[in-house]
């Protein structure tokens, strides 16, 4: 049932009972019952004590925390009903973007709509800043169809957005009502009844009092019965007004990004207003695959918005979203009704919308053509500007010929393939999301194998391009992930294409680089106070042999010939340099010696600076290099070598330390540089453990799964007296790399010092079990024995 | 249920890797639990002036600010960390509102105040609240007894029960809150259960 049986000694009975009490309590909580007999048979010597605990534990466990109405959480961020200059009057609604209140602005004595931003906005200063900038821009907009933004601000950590209060309903309300009524009407028709519709007292739709220029809009909320034409014209009119507003905003460089029915309001006169300008910025940073009520927003997003955050979004994205909104207003169906996020994303990216006239044959063909043009996947195929769109809608309203043309089938096919090619060049990272949905996509897409192949290759090509980008940024884990996606996309295709061969080779390279990183991390892991170079040497030999590169048996010239043209030759050179350094420090010298590795490295990576660093360093040279102009601008691979060199050379005067801190600021996102700097500060005299902790922490932020960093961070914390935190890091390291003996050894030392000899003992045994033949471990234990502390005691007991 | 499990870890790692959305998810995930803690720990006199939601909201803002550095170092499990922020805030408020005048020099407030409300809460939970009407009277009696028994417990023992059974912590989390080892927390829990048993038995015989 647990591992207690391994450690239970008579002395531990109480501890065992304490443990059992907890586990029984948890069992009772989770399952409502506990198998007492099983516990008793496992611990016969304390069977009666276990029995006696039961009633009290059962009483304690007998409640359900979650169903307790006393703690039903109601969230009211404004309990005292004021926020700065605003007095809250009532809540108007809430959603993913926060809560909207009707409020009174006290200084100006006016009613406003006050939107309180969600916590997410507060969390990221960059998003917040971007939001503020956008909101300022939005506040500058002045148009009869755009809701005036009065201002943004924050008070007591709550960020808000104040805008004109529109007394009316949103288009979402309107669509909802119309949908309900159309169901009602259908039922009635079935019942052959001719009663007039009963007004819904709960309706949010205001009583429309048609004003002169918006008379036709009143028709929006009426049922399209005998004559449909006025209704369709009203929809077109509404679309034109929104397009006018958008055109004004776009001219000022403001893109809305979140046009949807719930962001378009109709006031009592039936006039339409675009609301929430600038707010989409907050959502822009959010991950589309997250939970939340983003689905409502997602439905109206343009294909380029759904693809990835880095997509270039321009005015044509708003045109798409308006198209999706008008589509729904006309047909009472969303363009894609799917409620599964992934399916929805797939369809937005790749499925042509069902033509509106299929859903309602009454819809005029021209209006359908306009809407479909707005909904084109390729921004280039939509109206270029909102003004152009407004003009076409105007022509429709006036019954004149529209400019939009419906593409013929052959045009659509051509467009499709052009789009495929064009998209690759727009932005490689954009299509990451598409790549993620490959599996479902291929099943769903047409059975036409040529089309399937084109899509698969496009996805693979884009993932490959993304991988290239990540590779250049040194982000190999992400590069590998992209390549895996590319491979997954190509797998269902028959036969070996040039692309699949390229992807395969690139993936193998990426895997190898990551493997080499692992080995390098291993060689830098502190075991006790020391490094285990022998394990690292063995791991390097194995890794290179796996890759098919027999570095230790081939001559340098032969090796160079094999990898001279490799796309990862810089990384190989870097690993070979490290291997050389490892060899140099081996207790028992091996052939070929370390110079062999550095020799190869110099030839496959002939960068003069790095090669200056790939020899026996002289301190004076290193200092000189640090003083050279543009030193900080060197690529991280050079700087990493440099930091390694100054670490070994103990170049640690104050000036050098300052230099290196600056270096880190310049390259804060480079994992290896942060790692090397942490090691540097471990070796200064005296060691700067606090700084080592800082840089290891940064490195960990970049690669949270790196066991070696957890281990070394643990060691640095341990050395700076933060033992409890050190133990936590060691534990994490051992979880991530459960087969590395010295993590357990480190953990054992820390636990022993912490006064937890029992657990320490377990980990020490684990270390011995894993590192039985390891000289470094025995060396460490031998040293430990001579000391006079808690750990020494444990070792002596062995 | 205690939720410091792997989901929280995954979120923390995503946060450390720069995923802002994870921060929000993390905080929201633990908000209800935190609110519960604040509600049952808050001195009723303070509750008249400050709503638990306020304390939670302020904690969330502080947490949002410090989350990055937390995620990098993870000095303790997540929920205990979050709880500590809330706790500090709560103690701050209690000090400011309640102890301002009457506190004599050298007199410290109890390290972990056990308010009437939290005691009552614990007692209520211990007897459960199953919908059996026939047991209603008996339940009240049991609750009173439990309440008396809990009063008798040493504060440190009472505290560990409160953490585990009212605040839904694992003993590992409780250990982090109490700043003792996990083994010590387990032992304290055992002792509290044993002591409670004795006290209840005594009360029954009286």
Short mmCIF file of N, CA, C and O in Angstrom, two decimals, chain A residues 10-105:
data_model
loop_
_atom_site.label_atom_id
_atom_site.label_comp_id
_atom_site.label_asym_id
_atom_site.label_seq_id
_atom_site.Cartn_x
_atom_site.Cartn_y
_atom_site.Cartn_z
N UNK A 10 10.98 -0.78 14.91
CA UNK A 10 10.18 -0.60 16.12
C UNK A 10 10.14 0.88 16.53
O UNK A 10 9.11 1.38 16.97
N UNK A 11 11.26 1.54 16.32
CA UNK A 11 11.33 2.94 16.73
C UNK A 11 10.38 3.81 15.95
O UNK A 11 9.94 4.86 16.41
N UNK A 12 10.06 3.37 14.74
CA UNK A 12 9.27 4.19 13.85
C UNK A 12 7.77 3.98 13.99
O UNK A 12 6.99 4.51 13.22
N UNK A 13 7.35 3.14 14.95
CA UNK A 13 5.94 2.80 15.02
C UNK A 13 5.06 4.04 15.06
O UNK A 13 4.08 4.14 14.34
N UNK A 14 5.45 4.97 15.89
CA UNK A 14 4.66 6.18 16.02
C UNK A 14 4.61 6.94 14.71
O UNK A 14 3.56 7.40 14.28
N UNK A 15 5.77 7.02 14.06
CA UNK A 15 5.82 7.71 12.77
C UNK A 15 4.93 7.01 11.76
O UNK A 15 4.21 7.64 11.00
N UNK A 16 4.98 5.67 11.80
CA UNK A 16 4.14 4.90 10.88
C UNK A 16 2.67 5.18 11.15
O UNK A 16 1.89 5.41 10.24
N UNK A 17 2.32 5.24 12.41
CA UNK A 17 0.94 5.48 12.77
C UNK A 17 0.50 6.87 12.31
O UNK A 17 -0.60 7.06 11.80
N UNK A 18 1.41 7.82 12.46
CA UNK A 18 1.11 9.18 12.01
C UNK A 18 0.83 9.19 10.52
O UNK A 18 -0.10 9.84 10.04
N UNK A 19 1.65 8.43 9.82
CA UNK A 19 1.49 8.33 8.37
C UNK A 19 0.17 7.66 8.01
O UNK A 19 -0.56 8.10 7.12
N UNK A 20 -0.11 6.58 8.72
CA UNK A 20 -1.35 5.83 8.45
C UNK A 20 -2.56 6.71 8.74
O UNK A 20 -3.54 6.72 7.98
N UNK A 21 -2.47 7.47 9.82
CA UNK A 21 -3.60 8.33 10.18
C UNK A 21 -3.90 9.28 9.02
O UNK A 21 -5.07 9.47 8.66
N UNK A 22 -2.86 9.84 8.44
CA UNK A 22 -3.09 10.77 7.34
C UNK A 22 -3.71 10.03 6.15
O UNK A 22 -4.68 10.48 5.55
N UNK A 23 -3.13 8.88 5.83
CA UNK A 23 -3.62 8.18 4.65
C UNK A 23 -5.04 7.68 4.83
O UNK A 23 -5.84 7.69 3.90
N UNK A 24 -5.34 7.25 6.05
CA UNK A 24 -6.72 6.82 6.31
C UNK A 24 -7.67 8.00 6.18
O UNK A 24 -8.76 7.88 5.61
N UNK A 25 -7.25 9.13 6.72
CA UNK A 25 -8.10 10.32 6.63
C UNK A 25 -8.36 10.66 5.17
O UNK A 25 -9.49 10.96 4.77
N UNK A 26 -7.31 10.58 4.35
CA UNK A 26 -7.48 10.93 2.94
C UNK A 26 -8.37 9.92 2.22
O UNK A 26 -9.20 10.28 1.39
N UNK A 27 -8.18 8.64 2.57
CA UNK A 27 -9.05 7.62 1.97
C UNK A 27 -10.51 7.88 2.33
O UNK A 27 -11.40 7.78 1.49
N UNK A 28 -10.72 8.20 3.60
CA UNK A 28 -12.08 8.48 4.05
C UNK A 28 -12.66 9.66 3.31
O UNK A 28 -13.83 9.67 2.93
N UNK A 29 -11.83 10.67 3.12
CA UNK A 29 -12.31 11.87 2.44
C UNK A 29 -12.64 11.58 0.99
O UNK A 29 -13.65 12.04 0.46
N UNK A 30 -11.79 10.78 0.36
CA UNK A 30 -11.98 10.56 -1.07
C UNK A 30 -13.02 9.52 -1.38
O UNK A 30 -13.79 9.66 -2.33
N UNK A 31 -13.02 8.46 -0.60
CA UNK A 31 -13.91 7.36 -0.96
C UNK A 31 -15.04 7.15 0.03
O UNK A 31 -15.93 6.35 -0.20
N UNK A 32 -14.98 7.82 1.15
CA UNK A 32 -16.02 7.68 2.14
C UNK A 32 -15.87 6.44 3.02
O UNK A 32 -16.60 6.25 3.96
N UNK A 33 -14.92 5.59 2.67
CA UNK A 33 -14.69 4.41 3.49
C UNK A 33 -13.20 4.11 3.52
O UNK A 33 -12.44 4.64 2.71
N UNK A 34 -12.82 3.28 4.46
CA UNK A 34 -11.42 2.92 4.51
C UNK A 34 -11.30 1.44 4.86
O UNK A 34 -12.10 0.91 5.62
N UNK A 35 -10.35 0.81 4.20
CA UNK A 35 -10.18 -0.63 4.41
C UNK A 35 -9.30 -0.84 5.64
O UNK A 35 -8.09 -1.01 5.55
N UNK A 36 -9.93 -0.82 6.81
CA UNK A 36 -9.18 -0.91 8.06
C UNK A 36 -8.43 -2.23 8.16
O UNK A 36 -7.27 -2.28 8.58
N UNK A 37 -9.11 -3.28 7.72
CA UNK A 37 -8.49 -4.61 7.85
C UNK A 37 -7.17 -4.68 7.09
O UNK A 37 -6.19 -5.25 7.58
N UNK A 38 -7.13 -4.06 5.92
CA UNK A 38 -5.90 -4.09 5.13
C UNK A 38 -4.77 -3.41 5.89
O UNK A 38 -3.64 -3.90 5.94
N UNK A 39 -5.09 -2.28 6.49
CA UNK A 39 -4.05 -1.57 7.26
C UNK A 39 -3.63 -2.41 8.46
O UNK A 39 -2.44 -2.48 8.78
N UNK A 40 -4.60 -3.03 9.08
CA UNK A 40 -4.27 -3.80 10.27
C UNK A 40 -3.39 -5.00 9.94
O UNK A 40 -2.47 -5.32 10.66
N UNK A 41 -3.71 -5.64 8.82
CA UNK A 41 -2.90 -6.81 8.48
C UNK A 41 -1.49 -6.38 8.06
O UNK A 41 -0.54 -7.12 8.23
N UNK A 42 -1.40 -5.18 7.55
CA UNK A 42 -0.06 -4.71 7.15
C UNK A 42 0.75 -4.32 8.39
O UNK A 42 1.96 -4.44 8.40
N UNK A 43 0.07 -3.83 9.38
CA UNK A 43 0.76 -3.40 10.60
C UNK A 43 0.14 -4.08 11.82
O UNK A 43 -0.52 -3.43 12.64
N UNK A 44 0.32 -5.40 11.92
CA UNK A 44 -0.37 -6.12 13.00
C UNK A 44 0.00 -5.59 14.39
O UNK A 44 -0.85 -5.58 15.28
N UNK A 45 1.21 -5.09 14.52
CA UNK A 45 1.64 -4.70 15.87
C UNK A 45 0.90 -3.45 16.39
O UNK A 45 0.88 -3.20 17.59
N UNK A 46 0.32 -2.67 15.44
CA UNK A 46 -0.43 -1.50 15.91
C UNK A 46 -1.90 -1.57 15.49
O UNK A 46 -2.58 -0.55 15.39
N UNK A 47 -2.37 -2.79 15.26
CA UNK A 47 -3.72 -2.98 14.75
C UNK A 47 -4.77 -2.33 15.65
O UNK A 47 -5.70 -1.68 15.17
N UNK A 48 -4.60 -2.48 16.94
CA UNK A 48 -5.64 -1.96 17.83
C UNK A 48 -5.64 -0.43 17.83
O UNK A 48 -6.69 0.21 17.87
N UNK A 49 -4.46 0.13 17.75
CA UNK A 49 -4.37 1.60 17.72
C UNK A 49 -5.04 2.16 16.46
O UNK A 49 -5.75 3.17 16.50
N UNK A 50 -4.83 1.44 15.34
CA UNK A 50 -5.48 1.85 14.08
C UNK A 50 -6.99 1.84 14.25
O UNK A 50 -7.69 2.77 13.87
N UNK A 51 -7.48 0.77 14.87
CA UNK A 51 -8.91 0.64 15.09
C UNK A 51 -9.46 1.79 15.95
O UNK A 51 -10.51 2.34 15.67
N UNK A 52 -8.71 2.16 16.93
CA UNK A 52 -9.19 3.20 17.86
C UNK A 52 -9.24 4.58 17.20
O UNK A 52 -10.00 5.44 17.60
N UNK A 53 -8.38 4.76 16.18
CA UNK A 53 -8.37 6.06 15.50
C UNK A 53 -9.60 6.27 14.64
O UNK A 53 -10.02 7.39 14.38
N UNK A 54 -10.16 5.14 14.19
CA UNK A 54 -11.14 5.21 13.12
C UNK A 54 -12.33 6.15 13.37
O UNK A 54 -12.61 7.01 12.55
N UNK A 55 -13.02 6.01 14.53
CA UNK A 55 -14.23 6.86 14.70
C UNK A 55 -13.91 8.36 14.62
O UNK A 55 -14.64 9.12 13.99
N UNK A 56 -12.84 8.76 15.23
CA UNK A 56 -12.51 10.18 15.24
C UNK A 56 -12.13 10.63 13.83
O UNK A 56 -12.55 11.70 13.38
N UNK A 57 -11.35 9.81 13.13
CA UNK A 57 -10.98 10.16 11.76
C UNK A 57 -12.21 10.25 10.87
O UNK A 57 -12.34 11.15 10.04
N UNK A 58 -13.13 9.31 11.10
CA UNK A 58 -14.34 9.31 10.28
C UNK A 58 -15.14 10.57 10.53
O UNK A 58 -15.64 11.21 9.60
N UNK A 59 -15.21 10.97 11.79
CA UNK A 59 -15.94 12.20 12.11
C UNK A 59 -15.27 13.39 11.44
O UNK A 59 -15.93 14.26 10.88
N UNK A 60 -13.96 13.39 11.50
CA UNK A 60 -13.22 14.52 10.91
C UNK A 60 -13.40 14.57 9.40
O UNK A 60 -13.48 15.64 8.80
N UNK A 61 -13.43 13.40 8.81
CA UNK A 61 -13.47 13.38 7.34
C UNK A 61 -14.87 13.58 6.80
O UNK A 61 -15.06 13.79 5.61
N UNK A 62 -15.83 13.55 7.71
CA UNK A 62 -17.22 13.49 7.28
C UNK A 62 -17.79 14.86 6.87
O UNK A 62 -18.64 15.41 7.52
N UNK A 63 -17.26 15.41 5.87
CA UNK A 63 -17.92 16.59 5.33
C UNK A 63 -17.45 16.79 3.91
O UNK A 63 -16.44 16.25 3.48
N UNK A 64 -18.21 17.56 3.21
CA UNK A 64 -17.81 17.82 1.84
C UNK A 64 -17.51 19.30 1.71
O UNK A 64 -18.37 20.15 1.88
N UNK A 65 -16.29 19.59 1.42
CA UNK A 65 -15.87 20.99 1.41
C UNK A 65 -16.51 21.76 0.27
O UNK A 65 -16.88 22.90 0.42
N UNK A 66 -16.64 21.10 -0.85
CA UNK A 66 -17.05 21.86 -2.02
C UNK A 66 -18.53 22.18 -2.03
O UNK A 66 -18.94 23.17 -2.59
N UNK A 67 -19.33 21.33 -1.37
CA UNK A 67 -20.76 21.55 -1.47
C UNK A 67 -21.27 22.43 -0.33
O UNK A 67 -22.44 22.48 -0.06
N UNK A 68 -20.37 23.11 0.32
CA UNK A 68 -20.78 23.89 1.48
C UNK A 68 -21.33 25.25 1.05
O UNK A 68 -20.60 26.09 0.57
N UNK A 69 -22.62 25.44 1.22
CA UNK A 69 -23.21 26.70 0.74
C UNK A 69 -22.70 27.91 1.51
O UNK A 69 -22.77 29.03 1.02
N UNK A 70 -22.19 27.68 2.71
CA UNK A 70 -21.70 28.80 3.49
C UNK A 70 -20.57 29.53 2.77
O UNK A 70 -20.30 30.70 3.01
N UNK A 71 -19.94 28.82 1.84
CA UNK A 71 -18.79 29.42 1.20
C UNK A 71 -18.95 29.56 -0.30
O UNK A 71 -17.99 29.67 -1.02
N UNK A 72 -20.18 29.53 -0.74
CA UNK A 72 -20.40 29.79 -2.15
C UNK A 72 -19.77 31.15 -2.46
O UNK A 72 -20.01 32.13 -1.77
N UNK A 73 -18.95 31.17 -3.48
CA UNK A 73 -18.17 32.38 -3.70
C UNK A 73 -18.91 33.31 -4.64
O UNK A 73 -19.18 32.98 -5.78
N UNK A 74 -19.27 34.43 -4.12
CA UNK A 74 -19.83 35.46 -5.00
C UNK A 74 -18.73 36.52 -5.12
O UNK A 74 -18.09 36.89 -4.14
N UNK A 75 -18.46 36.92 -6.35
CA UNK A 75 -17.36 37.84 -6.54
C UNK A 75 -17.87 39.24 -6.82
O UNK A 75 -18.55 39.49 -7.80
N UNK A 76 -17.57 40.13 -5.95
CA UNK A 76 -17.93 41.50 -6.19
C UNK A 76 -16.69 42.35 -5.97
O UNK A 76 -16.30 42.62 -4.84
N UNK A 77 -16.03 42.71 -7.07
CA UNK A 77 -14.79 43.45 -6.90
C UNK A 77 -15.00 44.85 -6.33
O UNK A 77 -14.06 45.49 -5.91
N UNK A 78 -16.24 45.30 -6.33
CA UNK A 78 -16.48 46.66 -5.84
C UNK A 78 -17.52 46.66 -4.73
O UNK A 78 -18.64 47.14 -4.90
N UNK A 79 -17.15 46.11 -3.61
CA UNK A 79 -18.16 45.96 -2.56
C UNK A 79 -18.68 47.30 -2.05
O UNK A 79 -19.82 47.40 -1.62
N UNK A 80 -17.84 48.35 -2.09
CA UNK A 80 -18.33 49.60 -1.51
C UNK A 80 -18.94 50.53 -2.55
O UNK A 80 -19.29 51.66 -2.26
N UNK A 81 -19.05 50.04 -3.78
CA UNK A 81 -19.81 50.74 -4.80
C UNK A 81 -19.23 52.08 -5.27
O UNK A 81 -19.93 52.88 -5.86
N UNK A 82 -17.99 52.33 -4.96
CA UNK A 82 -17.38 53.51 -5.57
C UNK A 82 -16.02 53.13 -6.11
O UNK A 82 -15.37 52.22 -5.63
N UNK A 83 -15.62 53.85 -7.12
CA UNK A 83 -14.31 53.64 -7.69
C UNK A 83 -13.84 55.01 -8.18
O UNK A 83 -14.30 55.49 -9.21
N UNK A 84 -12.97 55.62 -7.38
CA UNK A 84 -12.49 56.94 -7.76
C UNK A 84 -13.63 57.91 -7.95
O UNK A 84 -14.46 58.12 -7.06
N UNK A 85 -13.71 58.42 -9.15
CA UNK A 85 -14.70 59.44 -9.48
C UNK A 85 -16.07 58.83 -9.78
O UNK A 85 -17.02 59.53 -10.08
N UNK A 86 -16.16 57.51 -9.72
CA UNK A 86 -17.38 56.86 -10.17
C UNK A 86 -18.18 56.25 -9.03
O UNK A 86 -17.62 55.61 -8.14
N UNK A 87 -19.46 56.45 -9.09
CA UNK A 87 -20.36 55.81 -8.14
C UNK A 87 -21.14 54.75 -8.90
O UNK A 87 -21.85 55.05 -9.87
N UNK A 88 -21.01 53.51 -8.46
CA UNK A 88 -21.66 52.42 -9.17
C UNK A 88 -23.16 52.45 -8.94
O UNK A 88 -23.62 52.61 -7.81
N UNK A 89 -23.91 52.30 -10.00
CA UNK A 89 -25.36 52.29 -9.84
C UNK A 89 -25.89 50.87 -9.93
O UNK A 89 -26.60 50.40 -9.06
N UNK A 90 -25.51 50.16 -10.98
CA UNK A 90 -25.95 48.76 -11.06
C UNK A 90 -25.07 48.01 -12.04
O UNK A 90 -24.37 48.63 -12.85
N UNK A 91 -25.14 46.71 -11.94
CA UNK A 91 -24.36 45.88 -12.85
C UNK A 91 -25.16 45.69 -14.12
O UNK A 91 -26.35 45.40 -14.09
N UNK A 92 -24.47 45.86 -15.27
CA UNK A 92 -25.17 45.69 -16.55
C UNK A 92 -24.90 44.31 -17.14
O UNK A 92 -25.72 43.77 -17.87
N UNK A 93 -23.75 43.78 -16.85
CA UNK A 93 -23.44 42.46 -17.40
C UNK A 93 -22.02 42.09 -17.07
O UNK A 93 -21.24 42.92 -16.62
N UNK A 94 -21.73 40.82 -17.25
CA UNK A 94 -20.35 40.40 -17.04
C UNK A 94 -19.97 39.34 -18.05
O UNK A 94 -20.81 38.64 -18.59
N UNK A 95 -18.69 39.29 -18.34
CA UNK A 95 -18.22 38.31 -19.32
C UNK A 95 -16.72 38.14 -19.15
O UNK A 95 -16.14 38.57 -18.16
N UNK A 96 -16.14 37.52 -20.14
CA UNK A 96 -14.71 37.24 -20.08
C UNK A 96 -13.89 38.51 -19.96
O UNK A 96 -12.78 38.51 -19.45
N UNK A 97 -14.45 39.60 -20.43
CA UNK A 97 -13.69 40.84 -20.41
C UNK A 97 -13.97 41.67 -19.18
O UNK A 97 -13.65 42.85 -19.15
N UNK A 98 -14.56 41.10 -18.18
CA UNK A 98 -14.79 41.85 -16.97
C UNK A 98 -16.26 42.16 -16.76
O UNK A 98 -17.13 41.62 -17.44
N UNK A 99 -16.51 43.02 -15.81
CA UNK A 99 -17.88 43.34 -15.45
C UNK A 99 -18.19 44.76 -15.92
O UNK A 99 -17.35 45.65 -15.81
N UNK A 100 -19.38 44.96 -16.45
CA UNK A 100 -19.78 46.31 -16.86
C UNK A 100 -20.83 46.83 -15.89
O UNK A 100 -21.78 46.14 -15.56
N UNK A 101 -20.59 48.04 -15.42
CA UNK A 101 -21.55 48.68 -14.53
C UNK A 101 -22.10 49.94 -15.17
O UNK A 101 -21.42 50.60 -15.95
N UNK A 102 -23.30 50.25 -14.77
CA UNK A 102 -23.77 51.60 -15.01
C UNK A 102 -23.29 52.41 -13.82
O UNK A 102 -23.43 51.97 -12.68
N UNK A 103 -22.67 53.57 -14.09
CA UNK A 103 -22.11 54.34 -13.00
C UNK A 103 -22.32 55.82 -13.24
O UNK A 103 -22.62 56.25 -14.35
N UNK A 104 -22.16 56.56 -12.17
CA UNK A 104 -22.25 58.01 -12.30
C UNK A 104 -20.86 58.58 -12.12
O UNK A 104 -20.17 58.28 -11.15
N UNK A 105 -20.45 59.38 -13.09
CA UNK A 105 -19.17 60.06 -12.95
C UNK A 105 -19.43 61.33 -12.16
O UNK A 105 -20.07 62.27 -12.65
#
